[in-house]
Amino acid sequence: MRLATELVQLGVGYDSKTGAISTPIYQSATFRHPALGQSTGFDYSRTGNHTRQVLEEGLAGLEGGCRALAFASGMAAITAVLCLFRPGDHLLVSEDLYGGTYRLLNQVAVPWGLEFSLVDTTDLAGLAASIRNNTKGIFLETPTNPLMKITDIAAVVALARRRGLLTIVDNTFMTPYLQRPLELGADLVVHSATKYLGGHNDVVMGVAIAAREDLSERLAFFQNTIGAIPGPQDCWLVIRGLKTLAVRLEQAQASALELARWLAGHPLVTRVYYPGLPDHPGHEICKKQASGFGAMLSFEVKDAALVEQVLRRLKIISFAESLGGVESLITFPERQTHAEIPAGMRLKLGINDRLLRLSVGLEDLNDLKADLEQALAC
Ligand SMILES: *Cc1c(COP(=O)(O)O)cnc(C)c1O
């Protein structure tokens, strides 16, 4: 099956008793045992639930992994992945990464004894030079958030394998429809399923997918032991969201490319970050390792005062955190998603008071363009 078919067929045929096309929501906390020493395969819903199982098996297949584990949020999935490491271990992390991941590392993982360094994962020589004796893993986002930097996943994997490190990719921005890091050799993929996988701005969820059985078993242990699991209703919403992932992404990324081109020519826009533009430094690598450029873009306006005006005037595009849903959303990373990152670091990266991040949704392209046009007009 090709990916679009696999997505649509997710869960079809699971309920052989009734033949339900839509996966039933098994709203049960616990399951009756037929007799002592026997189980239907389901005992208690923290450990396993049918609706969650359909979602997890589907995601494992889509990412080409051994097993997928669903969590209550993207942050819970990343927490479970961090549990694979021990006090004293050191991680190398993409420098302009999601602010929540930075906060988790800095304020939770470090007090527990983990060490980490922020590095530019697009610079392989610099990455190799940052490896220490206690380095155990490389955690990267590609494209990064919000500057859309592209890291060569296969090249990082080659380096990581030589030095015995795990490679973890946060694939939230691309989804398995466009990019499959495990096929490029990564060991683990994490997602905020809140974004494209759910796709409708109506559910918060996360997922971790492991390439190998040993990592899968440990993640499943953490999922059950820590207990940050999603409920069956939310799993059903993400199953439904996944069915349209292919068409949603195809349309959203076509609109994103058009908007990126248009913004690049706008007199009040000084810079556009979108990997689909040929002059983006990561354009060729993105083309090589992904089947599209995604629907996220960032742009810098001419002066800081314009930011306030744009956010106030936009009518169709909502000023709201999050991304990847059918509705277009715009955020101001400096004050929102990346407020946790120290100011000096933010400025060095280019996350300044003129930068806006746009998640292109499924509204008509001309309406989106007109909305931005009237918001930017002097
Ligand atoms: C949103 C997001 C997260 C966190 O996921 P939640 O579902 O909000 O907990 C992690 N990584 C990236 C890239 C994100 O966009």
mmCIF file of C-alpha atoms and ligand atoms in Angstrom:
data_model
loop_
_atom_site.group_PDB
_atom_site.id
_atom_site.type_symbol
_atom_site.label_atom_id
_atom_site.label_comp_id
_atom_site.label_asym_id
_atom_site.label_seq_id
_atom_site.Cartn_x
_atom_site.Cartn_y
_atom_site.Cartn_z
ATOM 1 C CA MET A 1 0.000 0.000 0.000
ATOM 2 C CA ARG A 2 1.150 3.512 -0.710
ATOM 3 C CA LEU A 3 1.140 6.016 2.145
ATOM 4 C CA ALA A 4 -2.087 7.803 1.213
ATOM 5 C CA THR A 5 -3.894 4.443 1.111
ATOM 6 C CA GLU A 6 -2.326 3.286 4.363
ATOM 7 C CA LEU A 7 -3.510 6.513 6.004
ATOM 8 C CA VAL A 8 -7.102 6.224 4.807
ATOM 9 C CA GLN A 9 -7.329 2.507 5.626
ATOM 10 C CA LEU A 10 -6.123 2.973 9.211
ATOM 11 C CA GLY A 11 -8.280 0.824 11.500
ATOM 12 C CA VAL A 12 -10.592 -0.478 8.766
ATOM 13 C CA GLY A 13 -11.396 -4.126 9.488
ATOM 14 C CA TYR A 14 -10.211 -3.944 13.124
ATOM 15 C CA ASP A 15 -13.637 -4.730 14.540
ATOM 16 C CA SER A 16 -14.407 -8.047 12.838
ATOM 17 C CA LYS A 17 -17.396 -8.629 15.125
ATOM 18 C CA THR A 18 -19.470 -5.790 13.633
ATOM 19 C CA GLY A 19 -17.451 -4.788 10.582
ATOM 20 C CA ALA A 20 -17.428 -1.146 11.724
ATOM 21 C CA ILE A 21 -15.516 0.981 9.210
ATOM 22 C CA SER A 22 -14.741 3.619 11.818
ATOM 23 C CA THR A 23 -12.612 2.276 14.691
ATOM 24 C CA PRO A 24 -14.804 1.871 17.803
ATOM 25 C CA ILE A 25 -13.929 3.964 20.861
ATOM 26 C CA TYR A 26 -13.248 1.391 23.571
ATOM 27 C CA GLN A 27 -14.198 3.590 26.499
ATOM 28 C CA SER A 28 -13.252 1.047 29.142
ATOM 29 C CA ALA A 29 -10.707 1.445 31.920
ATOM 30 C CA THR A 30 -10.397 -2.279 32.512
ATOM 31 C CA PHE A 31 -11.143 -5.645 30.864
ATOM 32 C CA ARG A 32 -12.619 -8.874 32.192
ATOM 33 C CA HIS A 33 -10.348 -11.905 32.325
ATOM 34 C CA PRO A 34 -11.899 -15.118 30.951
ATOM 35 C CA ALA A 35 -10.275 -17.184 33.760
ATOM 36 C CA LEU A 36 -7.293 -17.250 36.070
ATOM 37 C CA GLY A 37 -4.114 -16.924 34.054
ATOM 38 C CA GLN A 38 -5.993 -15.863 30.909
ATOM 39 C CA SER A 39 -6.290 -12.492 29.216
ATOM 40 C CA THR A 40 -7.945 -11.158 26.072
ATOM 41 C CA GLY A 41 -4.670 -9.304 25.498
ATOM 42 C CA PHE A 42 -6.083 -6.277 27.270
ATOM 43 C CA ASP A 43 -6.018 -5.912 31.042
ATOM 44 C CA TYR A 44 -6.087 -2.245 31.988
ATOM 45 C CA SER A 45 -6.233 0.799 29.696
ATOM 46 C CA ARG A 46 -3.032 2.444 30.936
ATOM 47 C CA THR A 47 -1.163 -0.620 29.687
ATOM 48 C CA GLY A 48 -3.168 -1.038 26.489
ATOM 49 C CA ASN A 49 -6.453 -0.029 24.898
ATOM 50 C CA HIS A 50 -7.897 -1.170 21.576
ATOM 51 C CA THR A 51 -8.449 2.324 20.131
ATOM 52 C CA ARG A 52 -4.942 3.352 21.159
ATOM 53 C CA GLN A 53 -3.565 0.134 19.679
ATOM 54 C CA VAL A 54 -5.062 0.906 16.250
ATOM 55 C CA LEU A 55 -3.449 4.336 16.352
ATOM 56 C CA GLU A 56 -0.087 3.043 17.593
ATOM 57 C CA GLU A 57 0.106 0.246 15.038
ATOM 58 C CA GLY A 58 -0.846 2.669 12.290
ATOM 59 C CA LEU A 59 1.835 5.166 13.298
ATOM 60 C CA ALA A 60 4.502 2.470 13.606
ATOM 61 C CA GLY A 61 3.695 1.393 10.051
ATOM 62 C CA LEU A 62 3.679 4.941 8.684
ATOM 63 C CA GLU A 63 7.071 5.803 10.202
ATOM 64 C CA GLY A 64 8.528 2.385 9.345
ATOM 65 C CA GLY A 65 9.215 1.684 13.026
ATOM 66 C CA CYS A 66 9.128 -1.378 15.223
ATOM 67 C CA ARG A 67 6.558 0.081 17.603
ATOM 68 C CA ALA A 68 4.810 3.399 18.298
ATOM 69 C CA LEU A 69 3.694 4.526 21.743
ATOM 70 C CA ALA A 70 1.074 7.239 22.157
ATOM 71 C CA PHE A 71 1.289 9.759 24.990
ATOM 72 C CA ALA A 72 -0.915 12.468 26.491
ATOM 73 C CA SER A 73 1.100 15.191 24.712
ATOM 74 C CA GLY A 74 4.223 15.722 22.657
ATOM 75 C CA MET A 75 6.025 16.755 25.840
ATOM 76 C CA ALA A 76 5.032 13.489 27.552
ATOM 77 C CA ALA A 77 6.430 11.529 24.570
ATOM 78 C CA ILE A 78 9.715 13.459 24.747
ATOM 79 C CA THR A 79 9.844 12.903 28.527
ATOM 80 C CA ALA A 80 9.557 9.150 27.975
ATOM 81 C CA VAL A 81 12.411 9.303 25.437
ATOM 82 C CA LEU A 82 14.582 11.241 27.925
ATOM 83 C CA CYS A 83 13.942 8.440 30.440
ATOM 84 C CA LEU A 84 16.091 6.197 28.206
ATOM 85 C CA PHE A 85 19.118 8.128 29.497
ATOM 86 C CA ARG A 86 20.866 8.051 32.888
ATOM 87 C CA PRO A 87 22.161 10.775 35.197
ATOM 88 C CA GLY A 88 25.551 11.911 33.883
ATOM 89 C CA ASP A 89 24.616 11.304 30.222
ATOM 90 C CA HIS A 90 25.027 14.202 27.807
ATOM 91 C CA LEU A 91 22.821 15.033 24.801
ATOM 92 C CA LEU A 92 23.438 17.238 21.778
ATOM 93 C CA VAL A 93 20.308 19.163 20.846
ATOM 94 C CA SER A 94 19.324 21.365 17.865
ATOM 95 C CA GLU A 95 19.801 24.954 18.974
ATOM 96 C CA ASP A 96 16.566 26.532 17.748
ATOM 97 C CA LEU A 97 14.323 23.787 19.022
ATOM 98 C CA TYR A 98 10.779 23.888 20.356
ATOM 99 C CA GLY A 99 10.749 26.054 23.497
ATOM 100 C CA GLY A 100 8.900 23.432 25.533
ATOM 101 C CA THR A 101 11.586 20.840 24.809
ATOM 102 C CA TYR A 102 14.238 23.327 25.881
ATOM 103 C CA ARG A 103 12.322 23.981 29.121
ATOM 104 C CA LEU A 104 11.951 20.241 29.784
ATOM 105 C CA LEU A 105 15.675 19.677 29.315
ATOM 106 C CA ASN A 106 16.742 22.740 31.239
ATOM 107 C CA GLN A 107 14.349 22.635 34.171
ATOM 108 C CA VAL A 108 13.505 18.949 34.555
ATOM 109 C CA ALA A 109 16.203 16.801 32.925
ATOM 110 C CA VAL A 110 19.193 18.836 34.157
ATOM 111 C CA PRO A 111 18.108 18.788 37.828
ATOM 112 C CA TRP A 112 17.811 14.991 37.407
ATOM 113 C CA GLY A 113 21.422 14.826 36.273
ATOM 114 C CA LEU A 114 21.234 14.890 32.482
ATOM 115 C CA GLU A 115 23.515 17.290 30.621
ATOM 116 C CA PHE A 116 22.842 18.860 27.254
ATOM 117 C CA SER A 117 24.396 21.317 24.795
ATOM 118 C CA LEU A 118 22.596 23.333 22.148
ATOM 119 C CA VAL A 119 24.378 22.926 18.822
ATOM 120 C CA ASP A 120 23.816 23.841 15.201
ATOM 121 C CA THR A 121 23.017 20.364 13.874
ATOM 122 C CA THR A 122 23.297 21.644 10.289
ATOM 123 C CA ASP A 123 27.053 22.054 10.874
ATOM 124 C CA LEU A 124 28.378 18.473 10.928
ATOM 125 C CA ALA A 125 31.976 19.379 11.817
ATOM 126 C CA GLY A 126 30.765 21.503 14.734
ATOM 127 C CA LEU A 127 28.426 18.696 15.805
ATOM 128 C CA ALA A 128 31.253 16.129 15.758
ATOM 129 C CA ALA A 129 33.477 18.508 17.751
ATOM 130 C CA SER A 130 30.768 18.876 20.424
ATOM 131 C CA ILE A 131 30.664 15.146 21.217
ATOM 132 C CA ARG A 132 32.000 14.442 24.709
ATOM 133 C CA ASN A 133 32.990 11.204 26.440
ATOM 134 C CA ASN A 134 29.586 11.050 28.129
ATOM 135 C CA THR A 135 27.514 12.040 25.063
ATOM 136 C CA LYS A 136 24.806 9.430 24.466
ATOM 137 C CA GLY A 137 22.413 10.959 21.965
ATOM 138 C CA ILE A 138 21.628 13.626 19.382
ATOM 139 C CA PHE A 139 18.143 15.149 19.428
ATOM 140 C CA LEU A 140 17.212 17.136 16.370
ATOM 141 C CA GLU A 141 14.353 18.910 14.699
ATOM 142 C CA THR A 142 14.440 19.325 10.944
ATOM 143 C CA PRO A 143 13.138 21.748 9.821
ATOM 144 C CA THR A 144 13.889 23.583 13.053
ATOM 145 C CA ASN A 145 11.333 25.672 14.817
ATOM 146 C CA PRO A 146 10.960 28.548 13.930
ATOM 147 C CA LEU A 147 13.939 29.148 11.599
ATOM 148 C CA MET A 148 13.351 26.160 9.288
ATOM 149 C CA LYS A 149 16.984 25.066 9.275
ATOM 150 C CA ILE A 150 17.486 21.714 7.585
ATOM 151 C CA THR A 151 19.756 19.039 9.055
ATOM 152 C CA ASP A 152 21.027 16.161 6.925
ATOM 153 C CA ILE A 153 19.526 13.258 8.880
ATOM 154 C CA ALA A 154 21.526 10.488 7.169
ATOM 155 C CA ALA A 155 24.802 12.366 7.755
ATOM 156 C CA VAL A 156 24.010 12.863 11.465
ATOM 157 C CA VAL A 157 23.083 9.173 11.739
ATOM 158 C CA ALA A 158 26.415 8.158 10.181
ATOM 159 C CA LEU A 159 28.282 10.295 12.729
ATOM 160 C CA ALA A 160 26.111 9.095 15.632
ATOM 161 C CA ARG A 161 26.615 5.429 14.728
ATOM 162 C CA ARG A 162 30.389 5.817 14.549
ATOM 163 C CA ARG A 163 30.343 7.217 18.079
ATOM 164 C CA GLY A 164 27.644 4.894 19.467
ATOM 165 C CA LEU A 165 25.013 7.619 19.999
ATOM 166 C CA LEU A 166 21.242 7.414 19.590
ATOM 167 C CA THR A 167 19.685 9.720 16.976
ATOM 168 C CA ILE A 168 16.278 11.113 17.900
ATOM 169 C CA VAL A 169 14.281 13.202 15.422
ATOM 170 C CA ASP A 170 11.297 15.364 16.303
ATOM 171 C CA ASN A 171 9.354 14.879 13.057
ATOM 172 C CA THR A 172 6.373 17.075 14.015
ATOM 173 C CA PHE A 173 6.809 19.605 11.184
ATOM 174 C CA MET A 174 7.123 17.051 8.380
ATOM 175 C CA THR A 175 5.093 13.985 9.464
ATOM 176 C CA PRO A 176 5.797 10.506 8.033
ATOM 177 C CA TYR A 177 3.922 11.538 4.900
ATOM 178 C CA LEU A 178 6.833 13.806 3.912
ATOM 179 C CA GLN A 179 9.829 12.520 5.891
ATOM 180 C CA ARG A 180 10.681 9.173 7.515
ATOM 181 C CA PRO A 181 13.786 9.549 9.697
ATOM 182 C CA LEU A 182 13.844 5.872 10.759
ATOM 183 C CA GLU A 183 14.342 4.864 7.123
ATOM 184 C CA LEU A 184 17.331 7.232 7.099
ATOM 185 C CA GLY A 185 18.780 5.371 10.088
ATOM 186 C CA ALA A 186 17.481 7.350 13.075
ATOM 187 C CA ASP A 187 16.733 5.311 16.213
ATOM 188 C CA LEU A 188 13.717 7.214 17.498
ATOM 189 C CA VAL A 189 11.105 9.623 16.172
ATOM 190 C CA VAL A 190 8.888 11.803 18.328
ATOM 191 C CA HIS A 191 5.848 13.846 17.373
ATOM 192 C CA SER A 192 3.487 16.318 18.794
ATOM 193 C CA ALA A 193 0.381 14.614 17.342
ATOM 194 C CA THR A 194 -1.430 17.801 18.381
ATOM 195 C CA LYS A 195 -0.158 19.269 15.119
ATOM 196 C CA TYR A 196 -0.424 17.624 11.661
ATOM 197 C CA LEU A 197 -1.273 14.072 12.768
ATOM 198 C CA GLY A 198 -4.426 15.231 14.571
ATOM 199 C CA GLY A 199 -4.672 18.128 12.171
ATOM 200 C CA HIS A 200 -7.780 19.896 13.448
ATOM 201 C CA ASN A 201 -6.602 21.925 16.449
ATOM 202 C CA ASP A 202 -8.868 19.841 18.673
ATOM 203 C CA VAL A 203 -6.655 17.375 20.526
ATOM 204 C CA VAL A 204 -3.332 17.382 22.407
ATOM 205 C CA MET A 205 -1.289 14.196 21.981
ATOM 206 C CA GLY A 206 2.221 12.881 21.442
ATOM 207 C CA VAL A 207 3.870 9.801 20.021
ATOM 208 C CA ALA A 208 7.284 8.162 20.151
ATOM 209 C CA ILE A 209 8.290 5.590 17.537
ATOM 210 C CA ALA A 210 11.306 3.328 17.956
ATOM 211 C CA ALA A 211 13.272 1.575 15.239
ATOM 212 C CA ARG A 212 14.209 -1.418 17.356
ATOM 213 C CA GLU A 213 12.622 -3.901 19.730
ATOM 214 C CA ASP A 214 14.850 -3.087 22.743
ATOM 215 C CA LEU A 215 14.015 0.634 22.569
ATOM 216 C CA SER A 216 10.313 -0.155 21.965
ATOM 217 C CA GLU A 217 10.169 -2.324 25.061
ATOM 218 C CA ARG A 218 11.720 0.326 27.264
ATOM 219 C CA LEU A 219 9.418 3.037 25.892
ATOM 220 C CA ALA A 220 6.368 0.823 26.438
ATOM 221 C CA PHE A 221 7.581 0.270 30.002
ATOM 222 C CA PHE A 222 7.860 4.044 30.571
ATOM 223 C CA GLN A 223 4.462 4.646 28.932
ATOM 224 C CA ASN A 224 2.815 2.194 31.321
ATOM 225 C CA THR A 225 4.876 3.127 34.362
ATOM 226 C CA ILE A 226 4.736 6.921 34.107
ATOM 227 C CA GLY A 227 1.157 6.716 32.849
ATOM 228 C CA ALA A 228 0.970 9.826 30.637
ATOM 229 C CA ILE A 229 -1.324 8.064 28.153
ATOM 230 C CA PRO A 230 -3.997 9.532 25.868
ATOM 231 C CA GLY A 231 -7.633 8.526 26.326
ATOM 232 C CA PRO A 232 -9.507 6.442 23.729
ATOM 233 C CA GLN A 233 -11.607 9.401 22.488
ATOM 234 C CA ASP A 234 -8.494 11.406 21.714
ATOM 235 C CA CYS A 235 -6.920 8.397 19.981
ATOM 236 C CA TRP A 236 -10.022 8.161 17.808
ATOM 237 C CA LEU A 237 -9.718 11.843 16.865
ATOM 238 C CA VAL A 238 -6.116 11.344 15.748
ATOM 239 C CA ILE A 239 -7.050 8.203 13.774
ATOM 240 C CA ARG A 240 -9.663 10.290 11.991
ATOM 241 C CA GLY A 241 -7.196 13.126 11.465
ATOM 242 C CA LEU A 242 -4.624 10.793 9.924
ATOM 243 C CA LYS A 243 -7.061 9.629 7.258
ATOM 244 C CA THR A 244 -6.833 13.020 5.529
ATOM 245 C CA LEU A 245 -3.147 13.725 6.264
ATOM 246 C CA ALA A 246 -2.046 13.269 2.642
ATOM 247 C CA VAL A 247 -4.592 15.636 1.095
ATOM 248 C CA ARG A 248 -4.216 18.151 3.916
ATOM 249 C CA LEU A 249 -0.449 18.324 3.576
ATOM 250 C CA GLU A 250 -0.498 18.436 -0.221
ATOM 251 C CA GLN A 251 -2.786 21.442 -0.234
ATOM 252 C CA ALA A 252 -1.201 23.228 2.737
ATOM 253 C CA GLN A 253 2.323 22.940 1.376
ATOM 254 C CA ALA A 254 1.262 24.126 -2.091
ATOM 255 C CA SER A 255 -0.267 27.218 -0.446
ATOM 256 C CA ALA A 256 2.823 27.657 1.777
ATOM 257 C CA LEU A 257 5.123 27.741 -1.254
ATOM 258 C CA GLU A 258 2.930 30.338 -2.953
ATOM 259 C CA LEU A 259 2.750 32.483 0.193
ATOM 260 C CA ALA A 260 6.514 32.190 0.760
ATOM 261 C CA ARG A 261 7.177 33.414 -2.798
ATOM 262 C CA TRP A 262 4.676 36.226 -2.423
ATOM 263 C CA LEU A 263 5.995 37.322 1.007
ATOM 264 C CA ALA A 264 9.587 37.257 -0.314
ATOM 265 C CA GLY A 265 8.568 39.934 -2.834
ATOM 266 C CA HIS A 266 6.633 42.066 -0.344
ATOM 267 C CA PRO A 267 8.251 45.477 0.367
ATOM 268 C CA LEU A 268 7.569 45.271 4.132
ATOM 269 C CA VAL A 269 8.969 41.744 4.510
ATOM 270 C CA THR A 270 12.745 41.586 4.916
ATOM 271 C CA ARG A 271 13.259 37.838 5.101
ATOM 272 C CA VAL A 272 11.358 34.591 4.492
ATOM 273 C CA TYR A 273 12.377 31.243 5.961
ATOM 274 C CA TYR A 274 10.886 28.380 3.934
ATOM 275 C CA PRO A 275 12.877 25.318 2.772
ATOM 276 C CA GLY A 276 10.878 25.184 -0.463
ATOM 277 C CA LEU A 277 12.467 28.412 -1.714
ATOM 278 C CA PRO A 278 15.512 27.571 -3.905
ATOM 279 C CA ASP A 279 17.715 30.118 -2.078
ATOM 280 C CA HIS A 280 17.050 28.498 1.333
ATOM 281 C CA PRO A 281 20.396 27.033 2.517
ATOM 282 C CA GLY A 282 18.766 23.665 3.281
ATOM 283 C CA HIS A 283 16.721 23.433 0.071
ATOM 284 C CA GLU A 284 18.762 20.667 -1.594
ATOM 285 C CA ILE A 285 19.091 18.550 1.560
ATOM 286 C CA CYS A 286 15.357 18.851 2.199
ATOM 287 C CA LYS A 287 14.675 17.755 -1.385
ATOM 288 C CA LYS A 288 16.953 14.751 -0.897
ATOM 289 C CA GLN A 289 15.532 13.494 2.413
ATOM 290 C CA ALA A 290 11.865 14.503 2.250
ATOM 291 C CA SER A 291 9.155 14.307 -0.388
ATOM 292 C CA GLY A 292 7.984 17.883 0.258
ATOM 293 C CA PHE A 293 8.843 21.079 2.095
ATOM 294 C CA GLY A 294 5.936 21.200 4.522
ATOM 295 C CA ALA A 295 3.531 24.020 5.292
ATOM 296 C CA MET A 296 5.404 25.964 7.983
ATOM 297 C CA LEU A 297 7.160 29.222 7.198
ATOM 298 C CA SER A 298 8.556 32.150 9.138
ATOM 299 C CA PHE A 299 9.071 35.706 7.980
ATOM 300 C CA GLU A 300 10.601 38.887 9.276
ATOM 301 C CA VAL A 301 8.791 42.199 8.881
ATOM 302 C CA LYS A 302 10.582 45.502 8.333
ATOM 303 C CA ASP A 303 10.178 46.863 11.846
ATOM 304 C CA ALA A 304 9.001 45.615 15.222
ATOM 305 C CA ALA A 305 5.963 47.946 15.313
ATOM 306 C CA LEU A 306 4.523 46.080 12.326
ATOM 307 C CA VAL A 307 4.284 42.865 14.346
ATOM 308 C CA GLU A 308 1.670 44.326 16.670
ATOM 309 C CA GLN A 309 -0.288 45.702 13.698
ATOM 310 C CA VAL A 310 -0.245 42.414 11.766
ATOM 311 C CA LEU A 311 -1.354 40.351 14.769
ATOM 312 C CA ARG A 312 -4.183 42.789 15.524
ATOM 313 C CA ARG A 313 -5.427 43.143 11.951
ATOM 314 C CA LEU A 314 -5.399 39.552 10.708
ATOM 315 C CA LYS A 315 -8.979 38.291 10.387
ATOM 316 C CA ILE A 316 -8.789 34.803 8.901
ATOM 317 C CA ILE A 317 -5.374 33.765 10.195
ATOM 318 C CA SER A 318 -5.677 33.376 13.968
ATOM 319 C CA PHE A 319 -3.048 34.694 16.326
ATOM 320 C CA ALA A 320 -2.637 31.502 18.362
ATOM 321 C CA GLU A 321 0.046 29.044 19.398
ATOM 322 C CA SER A 322 0.248 25.626 17.741
ATOM 323 C CA LEU A 323 0.404 24.588 14.103
ATOM 324 C CA GLY A 324 -0.499 21.883 11.647
ATOM 325 C CA GLY A 325 -4.278 22.205 11.763
ATOM 326 C CA VAL A 326 -6.788 22.983 9.039
ATOM 327 C CA GLU A 327 -7.042 26.568 10.349
ATOM 328 C CA SER A 328 -4.098 28.869 9.596
ATOM 329 C CA LEU A 329 -2.342 30.154 12.719
ATOM 330 C CA ILE A 330 0.320 32.776 13.269
ATOM 331 C CA THR A 331 2.636 33.088 16.279
ATOM 332 C CA PHE A 332 5.238 35.485 17.550
ATOM 333 C CA PRO A 333 8.028 33.075 18.634
ATOM 334 C CA GLU A 334 10.013 35.636 20.633
ATOM 335 C CA ARG A 335 7.159 36.104 23.111
ATOM 336 C CA GLN A 336 5.356 32.771 22.787
ATOM 337 C CA THR A 337 6.833 29.418 21.754
ATOM 338 C CA HIS A 338 10.443 30.494 22.363
ATOM 339 C CA ALA A 339 10.061 32.789 25.388
ATOM 340 C CA GLU A 340 11.856 30.150 27.498
ATOM 341 C CA ILE A 341 15.054 30.402 25.481
ATOM 342 C CA PRO A 342 17.494 32.968 26.958
ATOM 343 C CA ALA A 343 17.305 36.337 25.155
ATOM 344 C CA GLY A 344 20.961 36.312 24.081
ATOM 345 C CA MET A 345 20.597 32.866 22.554
ATOM 346 C CA ARG A 346 17.354 33.854 20.800
ATOM 347 C CA LEU A 347 18.949 36.894 19.197
ATOM 348 C CA LYS A 348 22.026 34.962 18.121
ATOM 349 C CA LEU A 349 19.729 32.464 16.388
ATOM 350 C CA GLY A 350 17.631 35.126 14.656
ATOM 351 C CA ILE A 351 14.481 34.790 16.768
ATOM 352 C CA ASN A 352 13.963 38.546 17.065
ATOM 353 C CA ASP A 353 11.102 40.990 17.647
ATOM 354 C CA ARG A 354 10.297 41.103 13.906
ATOM 355 C CA LEU A 355 9.906 37.370 13.320
ATOM 356 C CA LEU A 356 6.496 35.766 12.804
ATOM 357 C CA ARG A 357 5.789 32.071 12.243
ATOM 358 C CA LEU A 358 2.921 31.016 10.020
ATOM 359 C CA SER A 359 1.227 27.616 9.936
ATOM 360 C CA VAL A 360 -0.517 27.530 6.580
ATOM 361 C CA GLY A 361 -3.910 25.841 6.763
ATOM 362 C CA LEU A 362 -6.505 24.838 4.227
ATOM 363 C CA GLU A 363 -8.334 28.123 3.607
ATOM 364 C CA ASP A 364 -8.391 29.383 0.017
ATOM 365 C CA LEU A 365 -4.930 30.670 -0.892
ATOM 366 C CA ASN A 366 -6.297 33.982 -2.198
ATOM 367 C CA ASP A 367 -8.089 34.629 1.089
ATOM 368 C CA LEU A 368 -4.895 33.955 3.047
ATOM 369 C CA LYS A 369 -2.907 36.270 0.775
ATOM 370 C CA ALA A 370 -5.537 39.017 1.014
ATOM 371 C CA ASP A 371 -5.607 38.681 4.805
ATOM 372 C CA LEU A 372 -1.829 39.098 5.066
ATOM 373 C CA GLU A 373 -1.910 41.932 2.518
ATOM 374 C CA GLN A 374 -4.438 44.010 4.466
ATOM 375 C CA ALA A 375 -2.667 43.270 7.768
ATOM 376 C CA LEU A 376 0.706 44.418 6.418
ATOM 377 C CA ALA A 377 -0.610 47.523 4.591
ATOM 378 C CA CYS A 378 0.530 50.874 5.958
HETATM 379 C C1 LIG B 1 4.112 21.410 19.846
HETATM 380 C C2 LIG B 1 5.431 20.778 19.721
HETATM 381 C C3 LIG B 1 5.933 19.948 20.726
HETATM 382 C C4 LIG B 1 5.172 19.700 22.026
HETATM 383 O O1 LIG B 1 4.013 18.964 21.814
HETATM 384 P P1 LIG B 1 2.677 19.118 22.729
HETATM 385 O O2 LIG B 1 1.728 18.200 22.055
HETATM 386 O O3 LIG B 1 2.290 20.545 22.687
HETATM 387 O O4 LIG B 1 3.065 18.680 24.092
HETATM 388 C C5 LIG B 1 7.159 19.349 20.518
HETATM 389 N N1 LIG B 1 7.872 19.566 19.389
HETATM 390 C C6 LIG B 1 7.422 20.374 18.417
HETATM 391 C C7 LIG B 1 8.247 20.559 17.193
HETATM 392 C C8 LIG B 1 6.199 21.001 18.539
HETATM 393 O O5 LIG B 1 5.757 21.814 17.576
#
